[in-house]
PDB file of C-alpha atoms and ligand atoms in Angstrom:
ATOM      1  CA  MET A   1     -11.128  24.679   8.181  1.00  0.00           C
ATOM      2  CA  LYS A   2      -9.746  23.267   5.117  1.00  0.00           C
ATOM      3  CA  VAL A   3     -10.796  24.087   1.573  1.00  0.00           C
ATOM      4  CA  LEU A   4      -9.931  22.606  -1.883  1.00  0.00           C
ATOM      5  CA  LEU A   5     -10.105  25.667  -4.339  1.00  0.00           C
ATOM      6  CA  VAL A   6     -10.460  24.707  -8.033  1.00  0.00           C
ATOM      7  CA  GLU A   7     -10.030  27.410 -10.363  1.00  0.00           C
ATOM      8  CA  ASP A   8      -7.689  27.790 -13.396  1.00  0.00           C
ATOM      9  CA  GLU A   9      -7.691  31.526 -13.444  1.00  0.00           C
ATOM     10  CA  PRO A  10      -4.540  32.778 -11.912  1.00  0.00           C
ATOM     11  CA  LYS A  11      -5.559  35.907 -10.699  1.00  0.00           C
ATOM     12  CA  LEU A  12      -8.787  34.984  -9.407  1.00  0.00           C
ATOM     13  CA  ALA A  13      -7.321  32.202  -7.747  1.00  0.00           C
ATOM     14  CA  GLY A  14      -4.656  34.055  -5.882  1.00  0.00           C
ATOM     15  CA  LEU A  15      -7.339  36.522  -4.467  1.00  0.00           C
ATOM     16  CA  VAL A  16      -9.508  33.728  -3.545  1.00  0.00           C
ATOM     17  CA  CYS A  17      -6.998  31.873  -1.420  1.00  0.00           C
ATOM     18  CA  ARG A  18      -5.283  34.743  -0.162  1.00  0.00           C
ATOM     19  CA  GLY A  19      -8.785  36.048   1.312  1.00  0.00           C
ATOM     20  CA  LEU A  20      -9.373  32.718   2.365  1.00  0.00           C
ATOM     21  CA  ARG A  21      -6.188  32.403   4.434  1.00  0.00           C
ATOM     22  CA  GLU A  22      -6.714  35.900   6.011  1.00  0.00           C
ATOM     23  CA  ASP A  23      -9.908  34.564   7.266  1.00  0.00           C
ATOM     24  CA  GLY A  24      -8.424  31.524   8.984  1.00  0.00           C
ATOM     25  CA  VAL A  25      -8.859  28.912   6.564  1.00  0.00           C
ATOM     26  CA  ILE A  26      -6.574  26.601   4.854  1.00  0.00           C
ATOM     27  CA  ALA A  27      -6.822  26.820   1.384  1.00  0.00           C
ATOM     28  CA  ASP A  28      -5.372  24.324  -1.197  1.00  0.00           C
ATOM     29  CA  LEU A  29      -5.389  25.414  -4.760  1.00  0.00           C
ATOM     30  CA  ALA A  30      -5.979  22.662  -7.949  1.00  0.00           C
ATOM     31  CA  GLU A  31      -5.779  24.462 -11.179  1.00  0.00           C
ATOM     32  CA  THR A  32      -7.209  21.894 -13.301  1.00  0.00           C
ATOM     33  CA  GLY A  33      -9.731  19.171 -12.788  1.00  0.00           C
ATOM     34  CA  GLU A  34      -7.214  16.346 -13.307  1.00  0.00           C
ATOM     35  CA  ASP A  35      -5.573  17.657  -9.690  1.00  0.00           C
ATOM     36  CA  ALA A  36      -8.518  18.458  -7.996  1.00  0.00           C
ATOM     37  CA  LEU A  37      -9.400  14.800  -8.323  1.00  0.00           C
ATOM     38  CA  TRP A  38      -5.977  13.213  -6.829  1.00  0.00           C
ATOM     39  CA  MET A  39      -5.998  15.893  -4.249  1.00  0.00           C
ATOM     40  CA  ALA A  40      -9.606  15.576  -3.152  1.00  0.00           C
ATOM     41  CA  GLY A  41      -8.805  12.072  -2.465  1.00  0.00           C
ATOM     42  CA  SER A  42      -5.563  12.500  -0.834  1.00  0.00           C
ATOM     43  CA  ALA A  43      -6.466  15.035   1.833  1.00  0.00           C
ATOM     44  CA  THR A  44      -9.422  15.875   3.990  1.00  0.00           C
ATOM     45  CA  TYR A  45     -11.144  18.669   3.097  1.00  0.00           C
ATOM     46  CA  ASP A  46     -14.156  20.711   4.638  1.00  0.00           C
ATOM     47  CA  ALA A  47     -15.460  21.726   1.504  1.00  0.00           C
ATOM     48  CA  ILE A  48     -14.541  21.908  -2.237  1.00  0.00           C
ATOM     49  CA  VAL A  49     -14.951  24.957  -4.314  1.00  0.00           C
ATOM     50  CA  LEU A  50     -15.153  24.259  -7.368  1.00  0.00           C
ATOM     51  CA  ASP A  51     -15.264  26.323 -10.766  1.00  0.00           C
ATOM     52  CA  VAL A  52     -17.299  24.823 -13.788  1.00  0.00           C
ATOM     53  CA  MET A  53     -14.891  26.191 -16.382  1.00  0.00           C
ATOM     54  CA  LEU A  54     -12.086  24.087 -16.547  1.00  0.00           C
ATOM     55  CA  PRO A  55      -9.615  23.155 -19.268  1.00  0.00           C
ATOM     56  CA  GLY A  56      -9.870  19.250 -19.868  1.00  0.00           C
ATOM     57  CA  ILE A  57     -12.210  17.950 -17.186  1.00  0.00           C
ATOM     58  CA  ASP A  58     -14.866  20.659 -16.546  1.00  0.00           C
ATOM     59  CA  GLY A  59     -16.166  20.787 -13.025  1.00  0.00           C
ATOM     60  CA  PHE A  60     -19.416  19.416 -13.887  1.00  0.00           C
ATOM     61  CA  ASP A  61     -17.185  15.959 -14.258  1.00  0.00           C
ATOM     62  CA  VAL A  62     -15.309  16.463 -11.521  1.00  0.00           C
ATOM     63  CA  CYS A  63     -17.996  16.719  -9.265  1.00  0.00           C
ATOM     64  CA  ARG A  64     -19.817  13.777 -10.813  1.00  0.00           C
ATOM     65  CA  GLN A  65     -16.531  11.749 -10.624  1.00  0.00           C
ATOM     66  CA  LEU A  66     -16.105  12.077  -6.942  1.00  0.00           C
ATOM     67  CA  ARG A  67     -19.587  11.843  -5.869  1.00  0.00           C
ATOM     68  CA  GLY A  68     -19.429   8.767  -7.959  1.00  0.00           C
ATOM     69  CA  GLU A  69     -16.282   7.712  -5.702  1.00  0.00           C
ATOM     70  CA  GLY A  70     -18.481   8.188  -2.937  1.00  0.00           C
ATOM     71  CA  LEU A  71     -16.911  11.251  -1.465  1.00  0.00           C
ATOM     72  CA  ALA A  72     -19.154  13.070   0.944  1.00  0.00           C
ATOM     73  CA  THR A  73     -17.371  16.822   1.232  1.00  0.00           C
ATOM     74  CA  PRO A  74     -19.640  19.468   0.914  1.00  0.00           C
ATOM     75  CA  ILE A  75     -18.801  20.937  -3.037  1.00  0.00           C
ATOM     76  CA  LEU A  76     -19.602  24.713  -3.928  1.00  0.00           C
ATOM     77  CA  MET A  77     -19.745  25.621  -7.539  1.00  0.00           C
ATOM     78  CA  LEU A  78     -18.683  28.929  -9.282  1.00  0.00           C
ATOM     79  CA  THR A  79     -20.873  29.393 -12.068  1.00  0.00           C
ATOM     80  CA  ALA A  80     -20.799  31.960 -14.812  1.00  0.00           C
ATOM     81  CA  ARG A  81     -23.473  34.994 -14.375  1.00  0.00           C
ATOM     82  CA  GLY A  82     -27.082  33.934 -15.693  1.00  0.00           C
ATOM     83  CA  SER A  83     -26.958  30.425 -16.794  1.00  0.00           C
ATOM     84  CA  THR A  84     -29.438  28.748 -14.958  1.00  0.00           C
ATOM     85  CA  ALA A  85     -28.530  25.347 -16.818  1.00  0.00           C
ATOM     86  CA  ASP A  86     -25.271  25.308 -15.257  1.00  0.00           C
ATOM     87  CA  LEU A  87     -26.689  25.610 -11.878  1.00  0.00           C
ATOM     88  CA  VAL A  88     -29.104  22.946 -12.480  1.00  0.00           C
ATOM     89  CA  ALA A  89     -26.688  20.504 -13.869  1.00  0.00           C
ATOM     90  CA  GLY A  90     -24.510  21.557 -11.225  1.00  0.00           C
ATOM     91  CA  LEU A  91     -26.749  20.524  -8.155  1.00  0.00           C
ATOM     92  CA  ASP A  92     -28.223  17.736 -10.167  1.00  0.00           C
ATOM     93  CA  GLY A  93     -24.261  16.366 -10.449  1.00  0.00           C
ATOM     94  CA  GLY A  94     -24.188  16.147  -6.305  1.00  0.00           C
ATOM     95  CA  ALA A  95     -22.959  19.639  -5.789  1.00  0.00           C
ATOM     96  CA  ASP A  96     -24.552  21.358  -2.462  1.00  0.00           C
ATOM     97  CA  ASP A  97     -24.248  25.242  -3.245  1.00  0.00           C
ATOM     98  CA  TYR A  98     -22.933  27.394  -5.990  1.00  0.00           C
ATOM     99  CA  LEU A  99     -22.299  30.895  -6.307  1.00  0.00           C
ATOM    100  CA  VAL A 100     -22.403  33.173  -9.489  1.00  0.00           C
ATOM    101  CA  LYS A 101     -19.068  34.929 -10.336  1.00  0.00           C
ATOM    102  CA  PRO A 102     -18.479  37.414  -9.738  1.00  0.00           C
ATOM    103  CA  PHE A 103     -18.989  37.173  -5.811  1.00  0.00           C
ATOM    104  CA  THR A 104     -17.476  38.450  -3.400  1.00  0.00           C
ATOM    105  CA  LEU A 105     -15.088  37.176  -0.530  1.00  0.00           C
ATOM    106  CA  ALA A 106     -17.487  37.739   2.539  1.00  0.00           C
ATOM    107  CA  GLU A 107     -20.250  35.989   0.527  1.00  0.00           C
ATOM    108  CA  LEU A 108     -18.078  33.067  -0.185  1.00  0.00           C
ATOM    109  CA  ALA A 109     -16.698  32.997   3.252  1.00  0.00           C
ATOM    110  CA  ALA A 110     -20.130  32.884   4.811  1.00  0.00           C
ATOM    111  CA  ARG A 111     -21.398  30.057   2.432  1.00  0.00           C
ATOM    112  CA  LEU A 112     -18.496  27.935   3.477  1.00  0.00           C
ATOM    113  CA  ARG A 113     -19.064  28.292   6.895  1.00  0.00           C
ATOM    114  CA  ALA A 114     -22.798  27.301   6.351  1.00  0.00           C
ATOM    115  CA  LEU A 115     -21.249  24.270   4.304  1.00  0.00           C
ATOM    116  CA  GLY A 116     -18.552  23.273   7.175  1.00  0.00           C
ATOM    117  CA  ARG A 117     -21.484  23.275   9.604  1.00  0.00           C
ATOM    118  CA  ARG A 118     -23.641  21.138   7.582  1.00  0.00           C
ATOM    119  CA  THR A 119     -21.183  17.610   7.331  1.00  0.00           C
ATOM    120  CA  PRO A 120     -20.524  15.447   8.220  1.00  0.00           C
ATOM    121  CA  LEU A 121     -22.047  16.342  11.476  1.00  0.00           C
ATOM    122  CA  GLU A 122     -24.127  19.058  12.443  1.00  0.00           C
ATOM    123  CA  ARG A 123     -21.883  21.293  14.330  1.00  0.00           C
ATOM    124  CA  PRO A 124     -23.256  24.403  16.993  1.00  0.00           C
ATOM    125  CA  ALA A 125     -21.984  27.766  15.586  1.00  0.00           C
ATOM    126  CA  LEU A 126     -20.455  28.320  18.650  1.00  0.00           C
ATOM    127  CA  LEU A 127     -17.768  25.783  19.718  1.00  0.00           C
ATOM    128  CA  THR A 128     -16.743  25.369  23.345  1.00  0.00           C
ATOM    129  CA  ALA A 129     -14.578  23.493  25.527  1.00  0.00           C
ATOM    130  CA  GLY A 130     -14.921  24.259  29.220  1.00  0.00           C
ATOM    131  CA  ASP A 131     -14.401  28.394  29.225  1.00  0.00           C
ATOM    132  CA  LEU A 132     -12.446  28.287  25.821  1.00  0.00           C
ATOM    133  CA  THR A 133     -14.649  29.701  23.264  1.00  0.00           C
ATOM    134  CA  LEU A 134     -14.381  29.641  19.369  1.00  0.00           C
ATOM    135  CA  ASP A 135     -16.779  31.647  17.063  1.00  0.00           C
ATOM    136  CA  PRO A 136     -16.442  30.495  13.419  1.00  0.00           C
ATOM    137  CA  ALA A 137     -18.385  33.123  12.296  1.00  0.00           C
ATOM    138  CA  THR A 138     -16.175  36.055  14.030  1.00  0.00           C
ATOM    139  CA  ARG A 139     -13.070  33.883  14.189  1.00  0.00           C
ATOM    140  CA  VAL A 140     -13.005  35.461  17.871  1.00  0.00           C
ATOM    141  CA  VAL A 141     -11.721  33.018  20.819  1.00  0.00           C
ATOM    142  CA  HIS A 142     -12.347  33.863  24.245  1.00  0.00           C
ATOM    143  CA  ARG A 143     -10.811  32.387  27.621  1.00  0.00           C
ATOM    144  CA  GLY A 144     -13.798  33.069  29.801  1.00  0.00           C
ATOM    145  CA  GLU A 145     -14.381  36.694  29.045  1.00  0.00           C
ATOM    146  CA  GLU A 146     -10.763  37.325  27.791  1.00  0.00           C
ATOM    147  CA  ALA A 147     -10.495  37.489  24.261  1.00  0.00           C
ATOM    148  CA  ILE A 148      -7.071  36.093  22.800  1.00  0.00           C
ATOM    149  CA  ASP A 149      -5.694  37.417  19.627  1.00  0.00           C
ATOM    150  CA  LEU A 150      -4.214  34.447  17.269  1.00  0.00           C
ATOM    151  CA  SER A 151      -2.750  33.933  14.099  1.00  0.00           C
ATOM    152  CA  PRO A 152      -4.242  32.687  11.105  1.00  0.00           C
ATOM    153  CA  ARG A 153      -2.264  29.186  11.435  1.00  0.00           C
ATOM    154  CA  GLU A 154      -3.134  29.129  15.435  1.00  0.00           C
ATOM    155  CA  TYR A 155      -6.574  29.786  14.663  1.00  0.00           C
ATOM    156  CA  ALA A 156      -6.743  27.014  12.049  1.00  0.00           C
ATOM    157  CA  LEU A 157      -5.354  24.524  14.398  1.00  0.00           C
ATOM    158  CA  LEU A 158      -7.373  25.561  17.284  1.00  0.00           C
ATOM    159  CA  HIS A 159     -10.343  25.233  14.977  1.00  0.00           C
ATOM    160  CA  THR A 160      -9.169  21.735  14.027  1.00  0.00           C
ATOM    161  CA  PHE A 161      -8.879  20.462  17.648  1.00  0.00           C
ATOM    162  CA  MET A 162     -12.489  22.304  19.018  1.00  0.00           C
ATOM    163  CA  ARG A 163     -14.220  20.523  16.490  1.00  0.00           C
ATOM    164  CA  ARG A 164     -12.871  17.119  17.681  1.00  0.00           C
ATOM    165  CA  PRO A 165     -12.730  17.556  21.641  1.00  0.00           C
ATOM    166  CA  GLY A 166     -11.419  14.585  23.651  1.00  0.00           C
ATOM    167  CA  ARG A 167     -10.028  13.067  20.080  1.00  0.00           C
ATOM    168  CA  VAL A 168      -6.238  12.149  20.291  1.00  0.00           C
ATOM    169  CA  LEU A 169      -4.817  13.467  16.825  1.00  0.00           C
ATOM    170  CA  ASP A 170      -1.475  12.592  15.573  1.00  0.00           C
ATOM    171  CA  ARG A 171       0.659  14.864  13.762  1.00  0.00           C
ATOM    172  CA  VAL A 172      -0.013  13.515  10.278  1.00  0.00           C
ATOM    173  CA  ALA A 173      -3.547  13.893  11.001  1.00  0.00           C
ATOM    174  CA  LEU A 174      -3.172  17.752  12.112  1.00  0.00           C
ATOM    175  CA  LEU A 175      -1.123  18.658   9.227  1.00  0.00           C
ATOM    176  CA  ASP A 176      -3.896  16.935   6.903  1.00  0.00           C
ATOM    177  CA  LEU A 177      -6.287  18.946   8.605  1.00  0.00           C
ATOM    178  CA  ALA A 178      -4.927  21.954   9.650  1.00  0.00           C
ATOM    179  CA  TRP A 179      -2.234  22.808   6.748  1.00  0.00           C
ATOM    180  CA  GLU A 180      -1.750  23.434   3.164  1.00  0.00           C
ATOM    181  CA  HIS A 181      -0.886  20.216   0.857  1.00  0.00           C
ATOM    182  CA  ALA A 182       2.930  21.846   0.540  1.00  0.00           C
ATOM    183  CA  TYR A 183       3.324  20.907   4.364  1.00  0.00           C
ATOM    184  CA  GLU A 184       3.284  17.377   4.072  1.00  0.00           C
ATOM    185  CA  ASN A 185       6.098  15.451   5.921  1.00  0.00           C
ATOM    186  CA  ARG A 186       7.162  18.585   8.210  1.00  0.00           C
ATOM    187  CA  SER A 187       5.283  17.074  11.527  1.00  0.00           C
ATOM    188  CA  ASN A 188       7.826  19.421  13.475  1.00  0.00           C
ATOM    189  CA  VAL A 189       5.875  22.333  12.413  1.00  0.00           C
ATOM    190  CA  VAL A 190       2.901  21.122  14.377  1.00  0.00           C
ATOM    191  CA  ASP A 191       5.025  20.612  17.698  1.00  0.00           C
ATOM    192  CA  ALA A 192       6.111  24.442  17.058  1.00  0.00           C
ATOM    193  CA  TYR A 193       2.403  25.694  16.725  1.00  0.00           C
ATOM    194  CA  VAL A 194       1.114  23.637  19.169  1.00  0.00           C
ATOM    195  CA  ARG A 195       3.778  25.369  21.610  1.00  0.00           C
ATOM    196  CA  TYR A 196       2.324  28.819  20.215  1.00  0.00           C
ATOM    197  CA  LEU A 197      -1.174  28.105  20.840  1.00  0.00           C
ATOM    198  CA  ARG A 198      -0.495  26.780  24.516  1.00  0.00           C
ATOM    199  CA  ARG A 199       1.462  30.220  25.089  1.00  0.00           C
ATOM    200  CA  LYS A 200      -1.891  31.557  24.382  1.00  0.00           C
ATOM    201  CA  ILE A 201      -4.796  29.797  25.436  1.00  0.00           C
ATOM    202  CA  ASP A 202      -2.850  28.166  28.229  1.00  0.00           C
ATOM    203  CA  ARG A 203      -0.172  29.321  29.711  1.00  0.00           C
ATOM    204  CA  PRO A 204      -1.642  32.933  30.915  1.00  0.00           C
ATOM    205  CA  PHE A 205      -4.415  31.130  32.391  1.00  0.00           C
ATOM    206  CA  GLY A 206      -3.002  27.875  34.546  1.00  0.00           C
ATOM    207  CA  THR A 207      -4.531  25.664  32.229  1.00  0.00           C
ATOM    208  CA  GLU A 208      -3.804  22.630  30.051  1.00  0.00           C
ATOM    209  CA  ALA A 209      -6.520  22.415  27.001  1.00  0.00           C
ATOM    210  CA  ILE A 210      -4.137  20.903  24.613  1.00  0.00           C
ATOM    211  CA  GLN A 211      -2.898  18.043  25.839  1.00  0.00           C
ATOM    212  CA  THR A 212       0.362  15.612  24.684  1.00  0.00           C
ATOM    213  CA  VAL A 213      -0.329  12.123  24.644  1.00  0.00           C
ATOM    214  CA  ARG A 214       3.143  10.603  24.588  1.00  0.00           C
ATOM    215  CA  GLY A 215       4.108   8.880  21.597  1.00  0.00           C
ATOM    216  CA  VAL A 216       0.627   9.668  19.448  1.00  0.00           C
ATOM    217  CA  GLY A 217      -0.442  13.202  19.430  1.00  0.00           C
ATOM    218  CA  TYR A 218      -2.277  15.621  20.925  1.00  0.00           C
ATOM    219  CA  ARG A 219      -5.880  16.501  22.421  1.00  0.00           C
ATOM    220  CA  LEU A 220      -8.088  19.059  23.191  1.00  0.00           C
ATOM    221  CA  ASP A 221      -9.668  18.483  26.991  1.00  0.00           C
ATOM    222  CA  PRO A 222     -13.366  19.075  26.441  1.00  0.00           C
ATOM    223  CA  ARG A 223     -13.135  20.894  29.884  1.00  0.00           C
ATOM    224  CA  GLY A 224     -10.649  23.181  28.552  1.00  0.00           C
ATOM    225  CA  GLY A 225      -8.296  21.957  30.580  1.00  0.00           C
ATOM    226  CA  ARG A 226      -9.589  23.060  33.929  1.00  0.00           C
TER     227      ARG A 226
HETATM  228 CA1   CA B 301     -12.575  28.809 -15.012  1.00  0.00          CA
END
């Protein structure tokens, strides 16, 4: 899952980004509404976490503009305690959910998982490909009965594949979906992480879940490579 966090307070932004990354979520940060507008249009996010109070264009305006441009990405607004008017304005402006500050990382992560399931397709809580399973709520991956320990990046990459079983994804698409902005133009990093992933989910089991599509990219075998 890839999230755009729009937050101008560096301390909170850093905390949330770190928390999300430990959770296997890819998190990009925009510190202003202006940055949020172009970043939301230049990469594919599963959700946008949008602070209301921003310098320059505020969160409400960012939300309205994004919806005005036809962006359907779920938006979760961060609002100050007790400002009911804020909530109403946010939801009327096209936000899908809101969270009142201060919030816990666990609560934010749970809300994001719920939003991530909602669009663009209803997704089952447990993702499966043959005997390979991934539970987004616990971030636990199994091959059959055996639990597989993945790094946050390996998990993010596998999650990306498992949400699109059978679809061929080229390196640019994988960078877009499973890496932060800073990794643009580094497609060899994708090959490296596909290798790491295969060492954990395929090689010990004699399977080929992640298949190379020559000259194009990779696809996940919906049957899990058996
Ligand atoms: Ca703020």
